[in-house]
JSON list of C-alpha atoms and ligand atoms in Angstrom, two decimals:
[
{"chain": "A", "resi": 1, "resn": "MET", "atom": "CA", "xyz": [-163.14, 125.79, -62.36]},
{"chain": "A", "resi": 2, "resn": "THR", "atom": "CA", "xyz": [-159.74, 127.02, -63.60]},
{"chain": "A", "resi": 3, "resn": "ALA", "atom": "CA", "xyz": [-159.96, 129.84, -66.14]},
{"chain": "A", "resi": 4, "resn": "TYR", "atom": "CA", "xyz": [-159.21, 129.28, -69.84]},
{"chain": "A", "resi": 5, "resn": "ASP", "atom": "CA", "xyz": [-155.48, 129.69, -70.56]},
{"chain": "A", "resi": 6, "resn": "PRO", "atom": "CA", "xyz": [-154.92, 131.31, -74.00]},
{"chain": "A", "resi": 7, "resn": "ASN", "atom": "CA", "xyz": [-151.36, 129.97, -74.09]},
{"chain": "A", "resi": 8, "resn": "ASN", "atom": "CA", "xyz": [-152.39, 126.33, -74.55]},
{"chain": "A", "resi": 9, "resn": "ILE", "atom": "CA", "xyz": [-151.06, 124.64, -77.69]},
{"chain": "A", "resi": 10, "resn": "PHE", "atom": "CA", "xyz": [-154.41, 124.45, -79.49]},
{"chain": "A", "resi": 11, "resn": "ALA", "atom": "CA", "xyz": [-155.00, 128.19, -78.95]},
{"chain": "A", "resi": 12, "resn": "LYS", "atom": "CA", "xyz": [-151.57, 128.74, -80.55]},
{"chain": "A", "resi": 13, "resn": "ILE", "atom": "CA", "xyz": [-152.61, 126.54, -83.49]},
{"chain": "A", "resi": 14, "resn": "LEU", "atom": "CA", "xyz": [-155.82, 128.60, -83.85]},
{"chain": "A", "resi": 15, "resn": "ARG", "atom": "CA", "xyz": [-153.81, 131.84, -83.89]},
{"chain": "A", "resi": 16, "resn": "GLY", "atom": "CA", "xyz": [-151.45, 130.39, -86.52]},
{"chain": "A", "resi": 17, "resn": "GLU", "atom": "CA", "xyz": [-148.51, 130.51, -84.09]},
{"chain": "A", "resi": 18, "resn": "PHE", "atom": "CA", "xyz": [-148.00, 126.73, -84.29]},
{"chain": "A", "resi": 19, "resn": "PRO", "atom": "CA", "xyz": [-148.47, 124.43, -87.32]},
{"chain": "A", "resi": 20, "resn": "CYS", "atom": "CA", "xyz": [-150.99, 121.64, -87.66]},
{"chain": "A", "resi": 21, "resn": "TYR", "atom": "CA", "xyz": [-152.17, 119.09, -90.23]},
{"chain": "A", "resi": 22, "resn": "LYS", "atom": "CA", "xyz": [-155.47, 120.83, -90.93]},
{"chain": "A", "resi": 23, "resn": "VAL", "atom": "CA", "xyz": [-158.23, 118.70, -92.44]},
{"chain": "A", "resi": 24, "resn": "TYR", "atom": "CA", "xyz": [-161.31, 120.94, -92.01]},
{"chain": "A", "resi": 25, "resn": "GLU", "atom": "CA", "xyz": [-162.16, 124.51, -91.04]},
{"chain": "A", "resi": 26, "resn": "ASP", "atom": "CA", "xyz": [-165.28, 126.67, -90.98]},
{"chain": "A", "resi": 27, "resn": "ASP", "atom": "CA", "xyz": [-166.32, 129.82, -89.11]},
{"chain": "A", "resi": 28, "resn": "HIS", "atom": "CA", "xyz": [-166.75, 127.93, -85.84]},
{"chain": "A", "resi": 29, "resn": "VAL", "atom": "CA", "xyz": [-164.38, 124.94, -85.77]},
{"chain": "A", "resi": 30, "resn": "LEU", "atom": "CA", "xyz": [-160.97, 123.64, -86.79]},
{"chain": "A", "resi": 31, "resn": "ALA", "atom": "CA", "xyz": [-160.10, 119.96, -87.26]},
{"chain": "A", "resi": 32, "resn": "PHE", "atom": "CA", "xyz": [-156.55, 118.66, -87.51]},
{"chain": "A", "resi": 33, "resn": "LEU", "atom": "CA", "xyz": [-154.69, 115.38, -87.15]},
{"chain": "A", "resi": 34, "resn": "ASP", "atom": "CA", "xyz": [-153.44, 114.25, -83.76]},
{"chain": "A", "resi": 35, "resn": "ILE", "atom": "CA", "xyz": [-149.64, 114.06, -84.10]},
{"chain": "A", "resi": 36, "resn": "MET", "atom": "CA", "xyz": [-149.57, 111.09, -81.71]},
{"chain": "A", "resi": 37, "resn": "PRO", "atom": "CA", "xyz": [-152.47, 109.11, -83.19]},
{"chain": "A", "resi": 38, "resn": "ARG", "atom": "CA", "xyz": [-154.02, 106.26, -81.24]},
{"chain": "A", "resi": 39, "resn": "ALA", "atom": "CA", "xyz": [-155.31, 104.92, -84.58]},
{"chain": "A", "resi": 40, "resn": "PRO", "atom": "CA", "xyz": [-154.59, 105.89, -88.21]},
{"chain": "A", "resi": 41, "resn": "GLY", "atom": "CA", "xyz": [-156.52, 109.05, -89.08]},
{"chain": "A", "resi": 42, "resn": "HIS", "atom": "CA", "xyz": [-156.99, 110.12, -85.44]},
{"chain": "A", "resi": 43, "resn": "THR", "atom": "CA", "xyz": [-158.37, 113.68, -85.74]},
{"chain": "A", "resi": 44, "resn": "LEU", "atom": "CA", "xyz": [-159.10, 116.41, -83.20]},
{"chain": "A", "resi": 45, "resn": "VAL", "atom": "CA", "xyz": [-162.04, 118.80, -83.61]},
{"chain": "A", "resi": 46, "resn": "ILE", "atom": "CA", "xyz": [-161.92, 122.06, -81.67]},
{"chain": "A", "resi": 47, "resn": "PRO", "atom": "CA", "xyz": [-164.12, 125.16, -81.38]},
{"chain": "A", "resi": 48, "resn": "LYS", "atom": "CA", "xyz": [-162.61, 128.46, -82.49]},
{"chain": "A", "resi": 49, "resn": "ALA", "atom": "CA", "xyz": [-164.19, 130.13, -79.46]},
{"chain": "A", "resi": 50, "resn": "PRO", "atom": "CA", "xyz": [-162.18, 129.67, -76.27]},
{"chain": "A", "resi": 51, "resn": "ALA", "atom": "CA", "xyz": [-163.43, 126.85, -74.05]},
{"chain": "A", "resi": 52, "resn": "ARG", "atom": "CA", "xyz": [-161.44, 124.82, -71.55]},
{"chain": "A", "resi": 53, "resn": "ASN", "atom": "CA", "xyz": [-163.54, 121.67, -71.92]},
{"chain": "A", "resi": 54, "resn": "LEU", "atom": "CA", "xyz": [-167.06, 120.23, -71.85]},
{"chain": "A", "resi": 55, "resn": "LEU", "atom": "CA", "xyz": [-167.79, 121.97, -68.55]},
{"chain": "A", "resi": 56, "resn": "ASP", "atom": "CA", "xyz": [-167.51, 125.56, -69.80]},
{"chain": "A", "resi": 57, "resn": "VAL", "atom": "CA", "xyz": [-168.12, 125.36, -73.57]},
{"chain": "A", "resi": 58, "resn": "LYS", "atom": "CA", "xyz": [-171.13, 127.31, -74.85]},
{"chain": "A", "resi": 59, "resn": "PRO", "atom": "CA", "xyz": [-173.80, 124.86, -76.05]},
{"chain": "A", "resi": 60, "resn": "ASP", "atom": "CA", "xyz": [-173.83, 126.39, -79.56]},
{"chain": "A", "resi": 61, "resn": "ASP", "atom": "CA", "xyz": [-170.06, 125.95, -79.87]},
{"chain": "A", "resi": 62, "resn": "LEU", "atom": "CA", "xyz": [-170.38, 122.37, -78.67]},
{"chain": "A", "resi": 63, "resn": "ALA", "atom": "CA", "xyz": [-173.04, 121.77, -81.32]},
{"chain": "A", "resi": 64, "resn": "HIS", "atom": "CA", "xyz": [-170.72, 123.12, -84.04]},
{"chain": "A", "resi": 65, "resn": "VAL", "atom": "CA", "xyz": [-167.96, 120.79, -82.83]},
{"chain": "A", "resi": 66, "resn": "ALA", "atom": "CA", "xyz": [-170.32, 117.81, -82.74]},
{"chain": "A", "resi": 67, "resn": "ARG", "atom": "CA", "xyz": [-171.52, 118.50, -86.30]},
{"chain": "A", "resi": 68, "resn": "ALA", "atom": "CA", "xyz": [-167.94, 118.74, -87.54]},
{"chain": "A", "resi": 69, "resn": "ALA", "atom": "CA", "xyz": [-167.02, 115.53, -85.68]},
{"chain": "A", "resi": 70, "resn": "GLN", "atom": "CA", "xyz": [-169.80, 113.75, -87.57]},
{"chain": "A", "resi": 71, "resn": "LYS", "atom": "CA", "xyz": [-168.50, 115.12, -90.89]},
{"chain": "A", "resi": 72, "resn": "ILE", "atom": "CA", "xyz": [-164.97, 113.94, -90.08]},
{"chain": "A", "resi": 73, "resn": "ALA", "atom": "CA", "xyz": [-166.24, 110.55, -88.89]},
{"chain": "A", "resi": 74, "resn": "ARG", "atom": "CA", "xyz": [-168.17, 109.93, -92.10]},
{"chain": "A", "resi": 75, "resn": "ALA", "atom": "CA", "xyz": [-165.22, 110.95, -94.29]},
{"chain": "A", "resi": 76, "resn": "ALA", "atom": "CA", "xyz": [-162.80, 108.89, -92.16]},
{"chain": "A", "resi": 77, "resn": "MET", "atom": "CA", "xyz": [-164.89, 105.72, -92.62]},
{"chain": "A", "resi": 78, "resn": "THR", "atom": "CA", "xyz": [-164.09, 105.70, -96.35]},
{"chain": "A", "resi": 79, "resn": "THR", "atom": "CA", "xyz": [-160.64, 107.30, -96.23]},
{"chain": "A", "resi": 80, "resn": "PHE", "atom": "CA", "xyz": [-159.26, 104.80, -93.73]},
{"chain": "A", "resi": 81, "resn": "LYS", "atom": "CA", "xyz": [-161.55, 101.90, -94.70]},
{"chain": "A", "resi": 82, "resn": "ALA", "atom": "CA", "xyz": [-162.68, 101.88, -91.08]},
{"chain": "A", "resi": 83, "resn": "ASP", "atom": "CA", "xyz": [-165.18, 99.47, -89.51]},
{"chain": "A", "resi": 84, "resn": "GLY", "atom": "CA", "xyz": [-166.26, 102.01, -86.90]},
{"chain": "A", "resi": 85, "resn": "ILE", "atom": "CA", "xyz": [-165.44, 105.25, -85.09]},
{"chain": "A", "resi": 86, "resn": "THR", "atom": "CA", "xyz": [-164.62, 106.04, -81.47]},
{"chain": "A", "resi": 87, "resn": "LEU", "atom": "CA", "xyz": [-165.20, 109.57, -80.15]},
{"chain": "A", "resi": 88, "resn": "GLN", "atom": "CA", "xyz": [-163.56, 110.68, -76.91]},
{"chain": "A", "resi": 89, "resn": "GLN", "atom": "CA", "xyz": [-163.60, 113.91, -74.94]},
{"chain": "A", "resi": 90, "resn": "PHE", "atom": "CA", "xyz": [-161.67, 114.38, -71.70]},
{"chain": "A", "resi": 91, "resn": "SER", "atom": "CA", "xyz": [-162.47, 117.16, -69.21]},
{"chain": "A", "resi": 92, "resn": "GLU", "atom": "CA", "xyz": [-159.99, 118.21, -66.50]},
{"chain": "A", "resi": 93, "resn": "SER", "atom": "CA", "xyz": [-156.90, 116.25, -65.44]},
{"chain": "A", "resi": 94, "resn": "ALA", "atom": "CA", "xyz": [-158.96, 113.76, -63.46]},
{"chain": "A", "resi": 95, "resn": "GLY", "atom": "CA", "xyz": [-160.90, 113.08, -66.66]},
{"chain": "A", "resi": 96, "resn": "GLY", "atom": "CA", "xyz": [-157.70, 112.47, -68.63]},
{"chain": "A", "resi": 97, "resn": "GLN", "atom": "CA", "xyz": [-157.40, 115.94, -70.24]},
{"chain": "A", "resi": 98, "resn": "VAL", "atom": "CA", "xyz": [-153.89, 117.09, -71.11]},
{"chain": "A", "resi": 99, "resn": "VAL", "atom": "CA", "xyz": [-154.52, 120.05, -73.44]},
{"chain": "A", "resi": 100, "resn": "PHE", "atom": "CA", "xyz": [-156.95, 122.58, -71.99]},
{"chain": "A", "resi": 101, "resn": "HIS", "atom": "CA", "xyz": [-158.83, 123.75, -75.07]},
{"chain": "A", "resi": 102, "resn": "LEU", "atom": "CA", "xyz": [-161.94, 121.64, -75.70]},
{"chain": "A", "resi": 103, "resn": "HIS", "atom": "CA", "xyz": [-161.37, 118.92, -78.28]},
{"chain": "A", "resi": 104, "resn": "ILE", "atom": "CA", "xyz": [-163.18, 115.84, -79.47]},
{"chain": "A", "resi": 105, "resn": "HIS", "atom": "CA", "xyz": [-161.05, 112.91, -80.59]},
{"chain": "A", "resi": 106, "resn": "VAL", "atom": "CA", "xyz": [-162.38, 111.20, -83.74]},
{"chain": "A", "resi": 107, "resn": "MET", "atom": "CA", "xyz": [-160.67, 107.83, -84.08]},
{"chain": "A", "resi": 108, "resn": "PRO", "atom": "CA", "xyz": [-161.28, 105.45, -87.00]},
{"chain": "A", "resi": 109, "resn": "ARG", "atom": "CA", "xyz": [-161.42, 101.85, -85.75]},
{"chain": "A", "resi": 110, "resn": "HIS", "atom": "CA", "xyz": [-160.82, 98.47, -87.32]},
{"chain": "A", "resi": 111, "resn": "ASN", "atom": "CA", "xyz": [-162.26, 95.18, -86.13]},
{"chain": "A", "resi": 112, "resn": "GLY", "atom": "CA", "xyz": [-159.96, 93.48, -83.62]},
{"chain": "A", "resi": 113, "resn": "ILE", "atom": "CA", "xyz": [-157.41, 96.33, -83.45]},
{"chain": "A", "resi": 114, "resn": "ALA", "atom": "CA", "xyz": [-157.03, 98.09, -80.09]},
{"chain": "A", "resi": 115, "resn": "LEU", "atom": "CA", "xyz": [-156.30, 101.80, -79.72]},
{"chain": "A", "resi": 116, "resn": "LEU", "atom": "CA", "xyz": [-152.67, 102.62, -78.92]},
{"chain": "A", "resi": 117, "resn": "PRO", "atom": "CA", "xyz": [-152.21, 104.14, -75.45]},
{"chain": "A", "resi": 118, "resn": "PRO", "atom": "CA", "xyz": [-152.48, 107.98, -75.44]},
{"chain": "A", "resi": 119, "resn": "ALA", "atom": "CA", "xyz": [-149.34, 109.83, -76.59]},
{"chain": "A", "resi": 120, "resn": "SER", "atom": "CA", "xyz": [-147.41, 106.59, -77.12]},
{"chain": "A", "resi": 121, "resn": "ARG", "atom": "CA", "xyz": [-145.66, 107.52, -80.38]},
{"chain": "A", "resi": 122, "resn": "LYS", "atom": "CA", "xyz": [-145.21, 110.53, -82.62]},
{"chain": "A", "resi": 123, "resn": "GLU", "atom": "CA", "xyz": [-146.39, 109.70, -86.13]},
{"chain": "A", "resi": 124, "resn": "ASP", "atom": "CA", "xyz": [-144.12, 110.00, -89.15]},
{"chain": "A", "resi": 125, "resn": "VAL", "atom": "CA", "xyz": [-144.58, 113.30, -90.99]},
{"chain": "A", "resi": 126, "resn": "LYS", "atom": "CA", "xyz": [-145.14, 111.54, -94.34]},
{"chain": "A", "resi": 127, "resn": "VAL", "atom": "CA", "xyz": [-147.94, 109.42, -92.86]},
{"chain": "A", "resi": 128, "resn": "LEU", "atom": "CA", "xyz": [-149.62, 112.52, -91.38]},
{"chain": "A", "resi": 129, "resn": "GLU", "atom": "CA", "xyz": [-149.31, 114.41, -94.68]},
{"chain": "A", "resi": 130, "resn": "ASP", "atom": "CA", "xyz": [-150.76, 111.46, -96.59]},
{"chain": "A", "resi": 131, "resn": "SER", "atom": "CA", "xyz": [-153.64, 111.02, -94.11]},
{"chain": "A", "resi": 132, "resn": "ALA", "atom": "CA", "xyz": [-154.46, 114.74, -94.24]},
{"chain": "A", "resi": 133, "resn": "THR", "atom": "CA", "xyz": [-154.45, 114.82, -98.05]},
{"chain": "A", "resi": 134, "resn": "LYS", "atom": "CA", "xyz": [-156.78, 111.81, -98.29]},
{"chain": "A", "resi": 135, "resn": "LEU", "atom": "CA", "xyz": [-159.14, 113.03, -95.58]},
{"chain": "A", "resi": 136, "resn": "ILE", "atom": "CA", "xyz": [-159.38, 116.50, -97.13]},
{"chain": "A", "resi": 137, "resn": "ALA", "atom": "CA", "xyz": [-160.23, 114.92, -100.50]},
{"chain": "A", "resi": 138, "resn": "ALA", "atom": "CA", "xyz": [-162.97, 112.80, -98.91]},
{"chain": "A", "resi": 139, "resn": "LEU", "atom": "CA", "xyz": [-164.35, 115.82, -97.04]},
{"chain": "A", "resi": 140, "resn": "GLN", "atom": "CA", "xyz": [-164.52, 117.73, -100.31]},
{"chain": "A", "resi": 141, "resn": "GLY", "atom": "CA", "xyz": [-166.35, 114.79, -101.85]},
{"chain": "A", "resi": 142, "resn": "GLY", "atom": "CA", "xyz": [-163.44, 113.79, -104.08]},
{"chain": "B", "resi": 1, "resn": "AMP", "atom": "P1", "xyz": [-156.26, 115.05, -74.18]},
{"chain": "B", "resi": 1, "resn": "AMP", "atom": "O1", "xyz": [-156.13, 116.46, -73.65]},
{"chain": "B", "resi": 1, "resn": "AMP", "atom": "O2", "xyz": [-155.94, 114.01, -73.16]},
{"chain": "B", "resi": 1, "resn": "AMP", "atom": "O3", "xyz": [-157.58, 114.79, -74.83]},
{"chain": "B", "resi": 1, "resn": "AMP", "atom": "O4", "xyz": [-155.15, 114.82, -75.27]},
{"chain": "B", "resi": 1, "resn": "AMP", "atom": "C1", "xyz": [-154.55, 115.83, -76.03]},
{"chain": "B", "resi": 1, "resn": "AMP", "atom": "C2", "xyz": [-154.24, 115.24, -77.40]},
{"chain": "B", "resi": 1, "resn": "AMP", "atom": "O5", "xyz": [-153.61, 116.24, -78.16]},
{"chain": "B", "resi": 1, "resn": "AMP", "atom": "C3", "xyz": [-153.32, 114.03, -77.41]},
{"chain": "B", "resi": 1, "resn": "AMP", "atom": "O6", "xyz": [-153.95, 112.98, -78.13]},
{"chain": "B", "resi": 1, "resn": "AMP", "atom": "C4", "xyz": [-152.05, 114.52, -78.11]},
{"chain": "B", "resi": 1, "resn": "AMP", "atom": "O7", "xyz": [-151.45, 113.51, -78.89]},
{"chain": "B", "resi": 1, "resn": "AMP", "atom": "C5", "xyz": [-152.60, 115.65, -78.95]},
{"chain": "B", "resi": 1, "resn": "AMP", "atom": "N1", "xyz": [-151.66, 116.72, -79.27]},
{"chain": "B", "resi": 1, "resn": "AMP", "atom": "C6", "xyz": [-150.84, 117.37, -78.42]},
{"chain": "B", "resi": 1, "resn": "AMP", "atom": "N2", "xyz": [-150.16, 118.33, -79.07]},
{"chain": "B", "resi": 1, "resn": "AMP", "atom": "C7", "xyz": [-150.59, 118.31, -80.36]},
{"chain": "B", "resi": 1, "resn": "AMP", "atom": "C8", "xyz": [-150.27, 119.06, -81.54]},
{"chain": "B", "resi": 1, "resn": "AMP", "atom": "N3", "xyz": [-149.38, 120.04, -81.51]},
{"chain": "B", "resi": 1, "resn": "AMP", "atom": "N4", "xyz": [-150.90, 118.75, -82.70]},
{"chain": "B", "resi": 1, "resn": "AMP", "atom": "C9", "xyz": [-151.81, 117.74, -82.73]},
{"chain": "B", "resi": 1, "resn": "AMP", "atom": "N5", "xyz": [-152.15, 117.00, -81.67]},
{"chain": "B", "resi": 1, "resn": "AMP", "atom": "C10", "xyz": [-151.55, 117.27, -80.49]}
]
């Protein structure tokens, strides 16, 4: 498999070289909003440790990401008044992966509303700021 490339955009976000709409962080993971959401509140959860995708991630790092994805999913249900949640993870180009640092998509879903196609539109900054503020409050139990 191709080696991890530390110049990918999510590695830059982790190093603070590129901004993000952060919603959650602990010693092992970072979660931030997808700037081209397929549904309102679409969030990405990534490990802090380098991993290209599901195929090379250390099981403990994957477990940290999964736990954080559950936290985000629970908070997103109330924040976005969702009816359900879709998780997605793409590995390698053939699997649909575009950014090569492992990430799990957490997408709040509403009955009868389809996901937008991937990367179909860049969300308005105000909407992203508002979503981040509300999700952070819910994650902090407020
Ligand atoms: P994939 O690798 O196919 O799972 O998709 C990568 C995802 O990252 C897409 O949903 C993009 O909209 C999202 N994305 C790309 N660049 C950024 C960024 N700078 N901040 C937040 N999300 C991003």
